[in-house]
mmCIF file of C-alpha atoms in Angstrom:
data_model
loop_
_atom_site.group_PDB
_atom_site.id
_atom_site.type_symbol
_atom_site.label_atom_id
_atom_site.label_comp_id
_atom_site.label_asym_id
_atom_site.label_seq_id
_atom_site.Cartn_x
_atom_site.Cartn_y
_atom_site.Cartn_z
ATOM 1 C CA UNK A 17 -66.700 -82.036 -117.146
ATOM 2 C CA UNK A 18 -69.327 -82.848 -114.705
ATOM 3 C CA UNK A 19 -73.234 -82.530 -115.368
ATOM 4 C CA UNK A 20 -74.880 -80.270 -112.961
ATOM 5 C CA UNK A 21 -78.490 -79.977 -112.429
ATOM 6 C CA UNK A 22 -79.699 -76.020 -113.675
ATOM 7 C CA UNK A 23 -78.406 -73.209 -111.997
ATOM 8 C CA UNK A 24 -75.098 -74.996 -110.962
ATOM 9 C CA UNK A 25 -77.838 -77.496 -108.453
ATOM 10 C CA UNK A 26 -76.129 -80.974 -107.616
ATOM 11 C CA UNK A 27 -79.538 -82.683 -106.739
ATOM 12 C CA UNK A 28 -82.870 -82.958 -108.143
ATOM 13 C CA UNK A 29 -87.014 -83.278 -106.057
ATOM 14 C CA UNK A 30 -90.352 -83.780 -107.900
ATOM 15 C CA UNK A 31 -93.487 -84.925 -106.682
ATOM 16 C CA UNK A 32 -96.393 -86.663 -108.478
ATOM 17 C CA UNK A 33 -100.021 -86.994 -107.177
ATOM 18 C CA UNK A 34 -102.964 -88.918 -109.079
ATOM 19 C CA UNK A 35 -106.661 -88.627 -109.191
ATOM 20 C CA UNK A 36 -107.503 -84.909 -108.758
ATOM 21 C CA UNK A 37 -109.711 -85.556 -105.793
ATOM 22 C CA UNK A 38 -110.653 -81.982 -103.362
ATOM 23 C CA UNK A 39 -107.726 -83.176 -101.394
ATOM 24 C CA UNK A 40 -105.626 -81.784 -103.554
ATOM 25 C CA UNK A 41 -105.950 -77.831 -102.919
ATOM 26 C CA UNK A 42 -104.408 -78.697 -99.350
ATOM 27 C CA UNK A 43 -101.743 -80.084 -100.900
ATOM 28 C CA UNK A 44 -100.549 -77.334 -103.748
ATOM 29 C CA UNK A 45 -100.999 -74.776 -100.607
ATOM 30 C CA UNK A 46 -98.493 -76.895 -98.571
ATOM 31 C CA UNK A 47 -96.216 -77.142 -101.586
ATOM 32 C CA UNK A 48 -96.544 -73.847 -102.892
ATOM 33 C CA UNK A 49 -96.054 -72.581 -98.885
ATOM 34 C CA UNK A 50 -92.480 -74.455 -98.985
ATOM 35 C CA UNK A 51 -92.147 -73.970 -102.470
ATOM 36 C CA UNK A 52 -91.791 -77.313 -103.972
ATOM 37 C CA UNK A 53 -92.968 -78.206 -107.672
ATOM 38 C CA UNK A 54 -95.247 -81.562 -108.545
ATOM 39 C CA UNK A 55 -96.968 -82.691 -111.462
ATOM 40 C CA UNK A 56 -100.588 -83.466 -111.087
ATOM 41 C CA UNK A 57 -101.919 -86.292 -113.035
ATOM 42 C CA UNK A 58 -105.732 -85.941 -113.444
ATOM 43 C CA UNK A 59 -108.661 -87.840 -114.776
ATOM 44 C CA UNK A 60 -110.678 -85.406 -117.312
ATOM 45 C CA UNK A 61 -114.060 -87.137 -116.972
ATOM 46 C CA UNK A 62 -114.426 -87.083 -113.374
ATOM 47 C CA UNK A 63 -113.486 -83.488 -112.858
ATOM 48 C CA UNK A 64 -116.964 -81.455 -111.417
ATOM 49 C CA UNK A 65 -117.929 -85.054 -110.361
ATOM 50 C CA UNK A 66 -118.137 -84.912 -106.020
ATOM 51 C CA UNK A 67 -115.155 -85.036 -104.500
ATOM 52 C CA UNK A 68 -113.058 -83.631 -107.374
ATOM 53 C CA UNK A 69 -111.833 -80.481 -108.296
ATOM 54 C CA UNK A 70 -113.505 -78.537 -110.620
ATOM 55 C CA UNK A 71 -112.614 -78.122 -114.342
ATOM 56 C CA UNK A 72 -113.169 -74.287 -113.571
ATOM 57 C CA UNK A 73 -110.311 -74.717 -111.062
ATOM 58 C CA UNK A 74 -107.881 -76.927 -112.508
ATOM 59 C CA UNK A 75 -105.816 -73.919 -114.225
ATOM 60 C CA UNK A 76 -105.453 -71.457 -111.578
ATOM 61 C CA UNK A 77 -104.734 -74.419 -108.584
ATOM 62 C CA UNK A 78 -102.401 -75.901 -110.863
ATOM 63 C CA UNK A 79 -100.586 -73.223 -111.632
ATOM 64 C CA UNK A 80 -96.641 -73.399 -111.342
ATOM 65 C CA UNK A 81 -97.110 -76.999 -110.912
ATOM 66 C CA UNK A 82 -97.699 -79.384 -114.230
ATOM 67 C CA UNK A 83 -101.048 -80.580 -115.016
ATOM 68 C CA UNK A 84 -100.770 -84.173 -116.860
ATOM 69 C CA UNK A 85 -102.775 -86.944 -117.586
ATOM 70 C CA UNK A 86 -104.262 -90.003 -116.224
ATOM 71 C CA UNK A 87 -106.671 -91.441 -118.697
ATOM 72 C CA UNK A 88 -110.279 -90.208 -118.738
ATOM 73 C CA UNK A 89 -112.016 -92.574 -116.533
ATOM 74 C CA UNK A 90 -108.788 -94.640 -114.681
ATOM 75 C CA UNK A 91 -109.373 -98.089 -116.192
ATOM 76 C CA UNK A 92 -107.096 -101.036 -116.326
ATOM 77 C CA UNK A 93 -105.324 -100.296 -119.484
ATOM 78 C CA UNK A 94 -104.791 -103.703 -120.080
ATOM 79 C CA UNK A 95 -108.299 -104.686 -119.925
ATOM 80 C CA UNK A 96 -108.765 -102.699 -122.821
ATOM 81 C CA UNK A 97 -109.415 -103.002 -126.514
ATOM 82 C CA UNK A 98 -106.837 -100.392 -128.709
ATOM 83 C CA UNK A 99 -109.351 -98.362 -129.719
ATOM 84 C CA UNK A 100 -110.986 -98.156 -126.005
ATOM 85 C CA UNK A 101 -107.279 -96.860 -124.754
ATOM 86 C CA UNK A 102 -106.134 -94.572 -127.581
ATOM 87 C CA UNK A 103 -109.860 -92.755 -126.954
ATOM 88 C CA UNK A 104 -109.023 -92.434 -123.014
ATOM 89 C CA UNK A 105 -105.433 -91.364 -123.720
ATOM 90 C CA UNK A 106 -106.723 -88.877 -126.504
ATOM 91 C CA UNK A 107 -110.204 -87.387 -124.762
ATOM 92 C CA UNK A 108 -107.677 -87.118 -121.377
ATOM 93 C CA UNK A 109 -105.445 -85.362 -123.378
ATOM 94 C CA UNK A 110 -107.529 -82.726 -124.904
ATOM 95 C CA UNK A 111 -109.624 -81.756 -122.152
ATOM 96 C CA UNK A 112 -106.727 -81.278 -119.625
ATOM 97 C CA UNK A 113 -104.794 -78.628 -122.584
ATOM 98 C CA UNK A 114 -108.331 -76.985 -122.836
ATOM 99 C CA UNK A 115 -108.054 -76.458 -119.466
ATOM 100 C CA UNK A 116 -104.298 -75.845 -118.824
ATOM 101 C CA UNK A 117 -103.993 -73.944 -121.861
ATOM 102 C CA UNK A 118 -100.643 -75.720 -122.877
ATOM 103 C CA UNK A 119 -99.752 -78.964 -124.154
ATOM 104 C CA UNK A 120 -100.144 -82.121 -121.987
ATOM 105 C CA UNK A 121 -97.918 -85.009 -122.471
ATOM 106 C CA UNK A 122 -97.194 -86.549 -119.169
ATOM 107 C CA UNK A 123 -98.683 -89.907 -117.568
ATOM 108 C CA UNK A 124 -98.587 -92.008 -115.009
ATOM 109 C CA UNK A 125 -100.376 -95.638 -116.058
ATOM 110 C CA UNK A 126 -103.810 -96.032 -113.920
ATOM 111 C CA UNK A 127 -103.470 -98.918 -111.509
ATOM 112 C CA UNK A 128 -99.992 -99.257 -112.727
ATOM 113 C CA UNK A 129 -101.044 -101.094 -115.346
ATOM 114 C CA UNK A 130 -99.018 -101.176 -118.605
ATOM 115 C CA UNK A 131 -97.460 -103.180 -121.587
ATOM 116 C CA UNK A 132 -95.329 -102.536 -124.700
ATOM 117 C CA UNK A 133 -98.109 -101.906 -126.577
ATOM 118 C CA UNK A 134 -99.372 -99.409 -124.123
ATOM 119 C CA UNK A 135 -96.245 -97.534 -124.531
ATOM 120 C CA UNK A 136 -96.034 -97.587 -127.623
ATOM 121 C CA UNK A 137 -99.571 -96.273 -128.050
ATOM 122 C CA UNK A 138 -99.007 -93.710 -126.077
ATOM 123 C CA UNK A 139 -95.713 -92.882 -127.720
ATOM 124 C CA UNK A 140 -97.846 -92.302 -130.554
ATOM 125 C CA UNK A 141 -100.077 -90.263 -129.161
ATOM 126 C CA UNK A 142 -97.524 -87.473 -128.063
ATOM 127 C CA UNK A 143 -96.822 -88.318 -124.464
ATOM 128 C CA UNK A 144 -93.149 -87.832 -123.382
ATOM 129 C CA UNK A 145 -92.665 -89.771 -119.758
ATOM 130 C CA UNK A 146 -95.093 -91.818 -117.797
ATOM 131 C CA UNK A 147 -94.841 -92.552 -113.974
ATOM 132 C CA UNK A 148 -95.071 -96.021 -112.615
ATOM 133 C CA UNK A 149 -96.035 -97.487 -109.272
ATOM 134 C CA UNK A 150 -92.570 -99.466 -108.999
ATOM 135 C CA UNK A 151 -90.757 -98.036 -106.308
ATOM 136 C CA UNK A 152 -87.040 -98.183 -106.606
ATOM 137 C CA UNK A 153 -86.045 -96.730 -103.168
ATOM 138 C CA UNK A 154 -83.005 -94.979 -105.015
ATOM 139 C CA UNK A 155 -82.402 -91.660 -106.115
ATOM 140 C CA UNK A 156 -81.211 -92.561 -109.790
ATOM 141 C CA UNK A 157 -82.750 -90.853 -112.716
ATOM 142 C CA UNK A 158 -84.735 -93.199 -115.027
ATOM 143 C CA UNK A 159 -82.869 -95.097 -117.398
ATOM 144 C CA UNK A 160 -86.173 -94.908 -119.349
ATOM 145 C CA UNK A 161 -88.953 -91.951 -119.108
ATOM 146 C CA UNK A 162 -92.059 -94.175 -120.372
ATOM 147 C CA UNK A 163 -91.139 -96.899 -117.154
ATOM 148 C CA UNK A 164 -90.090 -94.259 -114.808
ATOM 149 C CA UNK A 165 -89.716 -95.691 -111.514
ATOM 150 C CA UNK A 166 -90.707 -93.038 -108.517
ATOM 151 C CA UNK A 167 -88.115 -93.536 -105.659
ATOM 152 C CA UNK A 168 -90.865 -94.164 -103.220
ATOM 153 C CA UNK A 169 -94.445 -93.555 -101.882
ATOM 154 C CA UNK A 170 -95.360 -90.878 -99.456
ATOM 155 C CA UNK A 171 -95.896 -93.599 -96.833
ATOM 156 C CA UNK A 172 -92.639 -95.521 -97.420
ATOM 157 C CA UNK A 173 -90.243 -93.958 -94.698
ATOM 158 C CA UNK A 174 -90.589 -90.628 -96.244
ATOM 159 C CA UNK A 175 -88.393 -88.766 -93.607
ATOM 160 C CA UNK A 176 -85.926 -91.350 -93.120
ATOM 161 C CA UNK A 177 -85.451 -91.437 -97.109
ATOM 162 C CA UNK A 178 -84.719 -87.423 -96.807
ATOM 163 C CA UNK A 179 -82.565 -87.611 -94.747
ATOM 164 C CA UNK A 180 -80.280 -90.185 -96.624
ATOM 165 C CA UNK A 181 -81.017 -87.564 -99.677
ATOM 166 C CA UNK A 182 -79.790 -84.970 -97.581
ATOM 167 C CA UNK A 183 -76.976 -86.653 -96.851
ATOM 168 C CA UNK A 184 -76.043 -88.107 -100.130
ATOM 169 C CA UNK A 185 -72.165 -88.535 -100.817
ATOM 170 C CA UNK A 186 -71.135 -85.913 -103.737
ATOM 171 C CA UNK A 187 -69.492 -89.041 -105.906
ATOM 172 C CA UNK A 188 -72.804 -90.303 -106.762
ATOM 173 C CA UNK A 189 -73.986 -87.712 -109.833
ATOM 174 C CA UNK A 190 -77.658 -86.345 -110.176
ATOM 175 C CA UNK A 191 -78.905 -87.812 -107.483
ATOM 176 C CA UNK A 192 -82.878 -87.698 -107.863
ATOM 177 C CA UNK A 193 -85.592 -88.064 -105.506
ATOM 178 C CA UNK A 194 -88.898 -88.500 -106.783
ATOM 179 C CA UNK A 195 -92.129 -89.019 -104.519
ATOM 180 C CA UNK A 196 -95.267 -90.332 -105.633
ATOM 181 C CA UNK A 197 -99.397 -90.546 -103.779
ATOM 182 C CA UNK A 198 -102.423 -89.950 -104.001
ATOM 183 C CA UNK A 199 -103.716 -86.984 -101.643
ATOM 184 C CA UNK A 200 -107.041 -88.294 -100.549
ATOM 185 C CA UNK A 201 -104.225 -90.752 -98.743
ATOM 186 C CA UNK A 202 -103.746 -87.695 -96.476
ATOM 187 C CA UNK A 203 -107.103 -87.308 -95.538
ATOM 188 C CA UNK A 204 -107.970 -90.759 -95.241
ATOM 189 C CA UNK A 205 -104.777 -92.172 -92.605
ATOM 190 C CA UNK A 206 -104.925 -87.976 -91.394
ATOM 191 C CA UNK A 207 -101.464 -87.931 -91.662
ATOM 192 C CA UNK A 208 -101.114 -84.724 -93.413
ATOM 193 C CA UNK A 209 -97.987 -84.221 -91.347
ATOM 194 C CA UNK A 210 -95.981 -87.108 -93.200
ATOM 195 C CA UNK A 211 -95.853 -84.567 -96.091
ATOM 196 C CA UNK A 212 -95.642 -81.271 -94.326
ATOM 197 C CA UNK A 213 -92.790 -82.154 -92.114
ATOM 198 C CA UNK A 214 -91.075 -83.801 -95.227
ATOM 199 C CA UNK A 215 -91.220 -80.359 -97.442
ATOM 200 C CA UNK A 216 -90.178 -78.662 -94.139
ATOM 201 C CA UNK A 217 -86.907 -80.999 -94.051
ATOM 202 C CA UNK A 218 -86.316 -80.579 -97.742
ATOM 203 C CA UNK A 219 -87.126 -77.154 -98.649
ATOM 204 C CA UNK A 220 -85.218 -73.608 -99.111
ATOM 205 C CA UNK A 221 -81.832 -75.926 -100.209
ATOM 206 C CA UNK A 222 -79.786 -74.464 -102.826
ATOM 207 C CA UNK A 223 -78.277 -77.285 -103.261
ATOM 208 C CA UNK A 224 -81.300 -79.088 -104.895
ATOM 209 C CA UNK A 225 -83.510 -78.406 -107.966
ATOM 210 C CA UNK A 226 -87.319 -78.223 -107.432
ATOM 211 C CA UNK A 227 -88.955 -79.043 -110.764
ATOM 212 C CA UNK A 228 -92.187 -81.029 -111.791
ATOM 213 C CA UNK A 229 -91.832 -84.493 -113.786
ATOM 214 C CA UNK A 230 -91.469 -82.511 -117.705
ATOM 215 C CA UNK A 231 -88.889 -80.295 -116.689
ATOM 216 C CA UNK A 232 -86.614 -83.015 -115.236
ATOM 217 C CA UNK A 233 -87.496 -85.290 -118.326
ATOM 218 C CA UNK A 234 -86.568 -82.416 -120.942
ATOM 219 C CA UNK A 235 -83.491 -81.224 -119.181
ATOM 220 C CA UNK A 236 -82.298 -84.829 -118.605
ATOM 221 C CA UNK A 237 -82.664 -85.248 -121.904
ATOM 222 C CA UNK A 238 -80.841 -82.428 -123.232
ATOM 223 C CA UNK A 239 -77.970 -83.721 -121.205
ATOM 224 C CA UNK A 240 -78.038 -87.173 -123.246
ATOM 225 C CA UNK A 241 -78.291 -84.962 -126.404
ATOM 226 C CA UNK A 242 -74.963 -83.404 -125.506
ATOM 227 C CA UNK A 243 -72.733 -84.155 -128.708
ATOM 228 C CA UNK A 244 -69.099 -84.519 -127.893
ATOM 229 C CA UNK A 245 -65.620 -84.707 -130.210
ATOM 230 C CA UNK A 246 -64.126 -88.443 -130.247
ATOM 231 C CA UNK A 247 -61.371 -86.914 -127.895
ATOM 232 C CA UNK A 248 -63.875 -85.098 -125.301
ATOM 233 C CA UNK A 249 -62.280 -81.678 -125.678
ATOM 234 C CA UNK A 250 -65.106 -80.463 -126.765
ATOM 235 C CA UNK A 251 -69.140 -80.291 -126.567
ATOM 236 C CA UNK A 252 -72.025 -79.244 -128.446
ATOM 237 C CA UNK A 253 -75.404 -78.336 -127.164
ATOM 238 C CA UNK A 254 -77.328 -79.398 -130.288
ATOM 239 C CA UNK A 255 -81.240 -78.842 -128.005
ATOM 240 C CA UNK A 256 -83.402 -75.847 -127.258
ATOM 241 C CA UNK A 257 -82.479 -76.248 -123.630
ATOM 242 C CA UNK A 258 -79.192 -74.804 -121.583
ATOM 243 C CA UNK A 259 -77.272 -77.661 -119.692
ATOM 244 C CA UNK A 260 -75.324 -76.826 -116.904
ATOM 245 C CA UNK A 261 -71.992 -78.580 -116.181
ATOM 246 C CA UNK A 262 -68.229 -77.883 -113.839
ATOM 247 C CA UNK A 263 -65.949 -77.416 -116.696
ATOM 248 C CA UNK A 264 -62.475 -77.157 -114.671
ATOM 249 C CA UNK A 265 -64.226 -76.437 -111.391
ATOM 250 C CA UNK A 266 -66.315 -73.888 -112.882
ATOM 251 C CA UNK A 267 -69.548 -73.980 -113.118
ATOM 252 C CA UNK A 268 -70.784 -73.231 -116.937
ATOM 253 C CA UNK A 269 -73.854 -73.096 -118.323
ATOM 254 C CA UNK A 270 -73.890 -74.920 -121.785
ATOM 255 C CA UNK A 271 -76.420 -72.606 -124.338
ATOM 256 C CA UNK A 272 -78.092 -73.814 -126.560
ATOM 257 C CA UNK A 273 -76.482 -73.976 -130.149
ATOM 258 C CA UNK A 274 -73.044 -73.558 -128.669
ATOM 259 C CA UNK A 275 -70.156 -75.496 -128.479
ATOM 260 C CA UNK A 276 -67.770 -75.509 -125.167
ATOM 261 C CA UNK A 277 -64.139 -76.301 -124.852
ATOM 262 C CA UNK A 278 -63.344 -78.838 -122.115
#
């Protein structure tokens, strides 16, 4: 049996953007033109400030993308006393699922900035995955989802790296390619192209999965839930979530609740 990405896909894109500056309507409209899916990590207490979207906004330019959070006022986490970081994770929290109008629980650590204890904390505090600033330059998933490594920035030989995606031998499983930014940096180098010609390249594949940073994390994680016999004739989907998998060169999808001869 061989894990597939849903629908039978053998590779995997996501996109994550910090900050919530204005910037960012140009970039859902190029994403949603090429129809590519990011998760947006946003600080609540700057939202209506100038130069950031609106709170009025955030649901409706968000939308089929994933809204998640940031802290409230992007501080050095470390820096911080506990209390000072479980009230920016928490207040972040609850204003972006006021907004969104469904549960929040992604992160990527301000400044890159994070410890054990940070994790931990935020473990605690219901949040599922957070993005780093540690570029890998891979397309492996994360062997972790609270240090998850981005394969690269936007401005790290972005269409050379798709192109070596695109191109990616079929023995290496899952293959993963995860970009990361900020989309003032667009406006500021006025490079907009960098990203446009990179969906361009990318989109419309049916080989690859387009999903934002909580669906990869939750399906990946069904797959690791899989429950198999000691002799690997058979497997049971014990999550809430369908895996998809070649079972004897067909390609099954693996309900949830049922269990699959192999």
């Amino acid at each position: 049996m061989q894990i597939l990405y849903p629908e039978g896909r053998k590779k995997a894109l996501t996109f994550s953007y910090d900050d919530g500056q204005i910037f960012d309507r140009k970039l859902v409209e190029i994403f949603n033109r090429y129809q590519v899916k990011a998760t947006f990590h946003l600080n609540s207490a700057v939202l209506d400030h100038e130069g950031f979207i609106t709170k009025k906004e955030v649901r409706t330019l968000y939308a089929g993308h994933e809204i998640a959070c940031h802290s409230a006022t992007h501080p050095y986490f470390t820096q911080l006393s506990k209390e000072q970081m479980i009230n920016e994770i928490w207040k972040d929290r609850r204003c972006l699922e006021e907004l969104a109008e469904y549960p929040v629980v992604g992160f990527s650590y301000p400044f890159g900035d994070y410890s054990e204890d940070i994790i931990s904390t935020l473990e605690s505090l219901g949040i599922e995955y957070c993005r780093t600033v540690e570029s890998h330059h891979g397309f492996q998933v994360p062997a972790r989802f609270m240090t998850w490594n981005p394969t690269c920035h936007h401005n790290e030989d972005l269409s050379k790296r798709a192109d070596t995606f695109l191109n990616w031998p079929d023995f290496f499983k899952l293959p993963l390619f995860y970009v990361w930014g900020h989309s003032f940096e667009f406006a500021r180098q006025n490079n907009w192209e960098v990203i446009e010609d990179f969906c361009k390249k990318v989109s419309g594949r049916d080989e690859i999965w387009y999903a934002t940073n909580l669906q990869i994390k939750r399906y990946l994680s069904a797959v690791r839930s899989l429950v198999y016999t000691a002799d690997e004739t058979m497997v049971y989907n014990p999550t809430a979530v369908s895996v998809w998998a070649e079972i004897n060169g067909k390609v099954t999808e693996l309900l949830p609740g049922h269990t699959y001869k192999l």
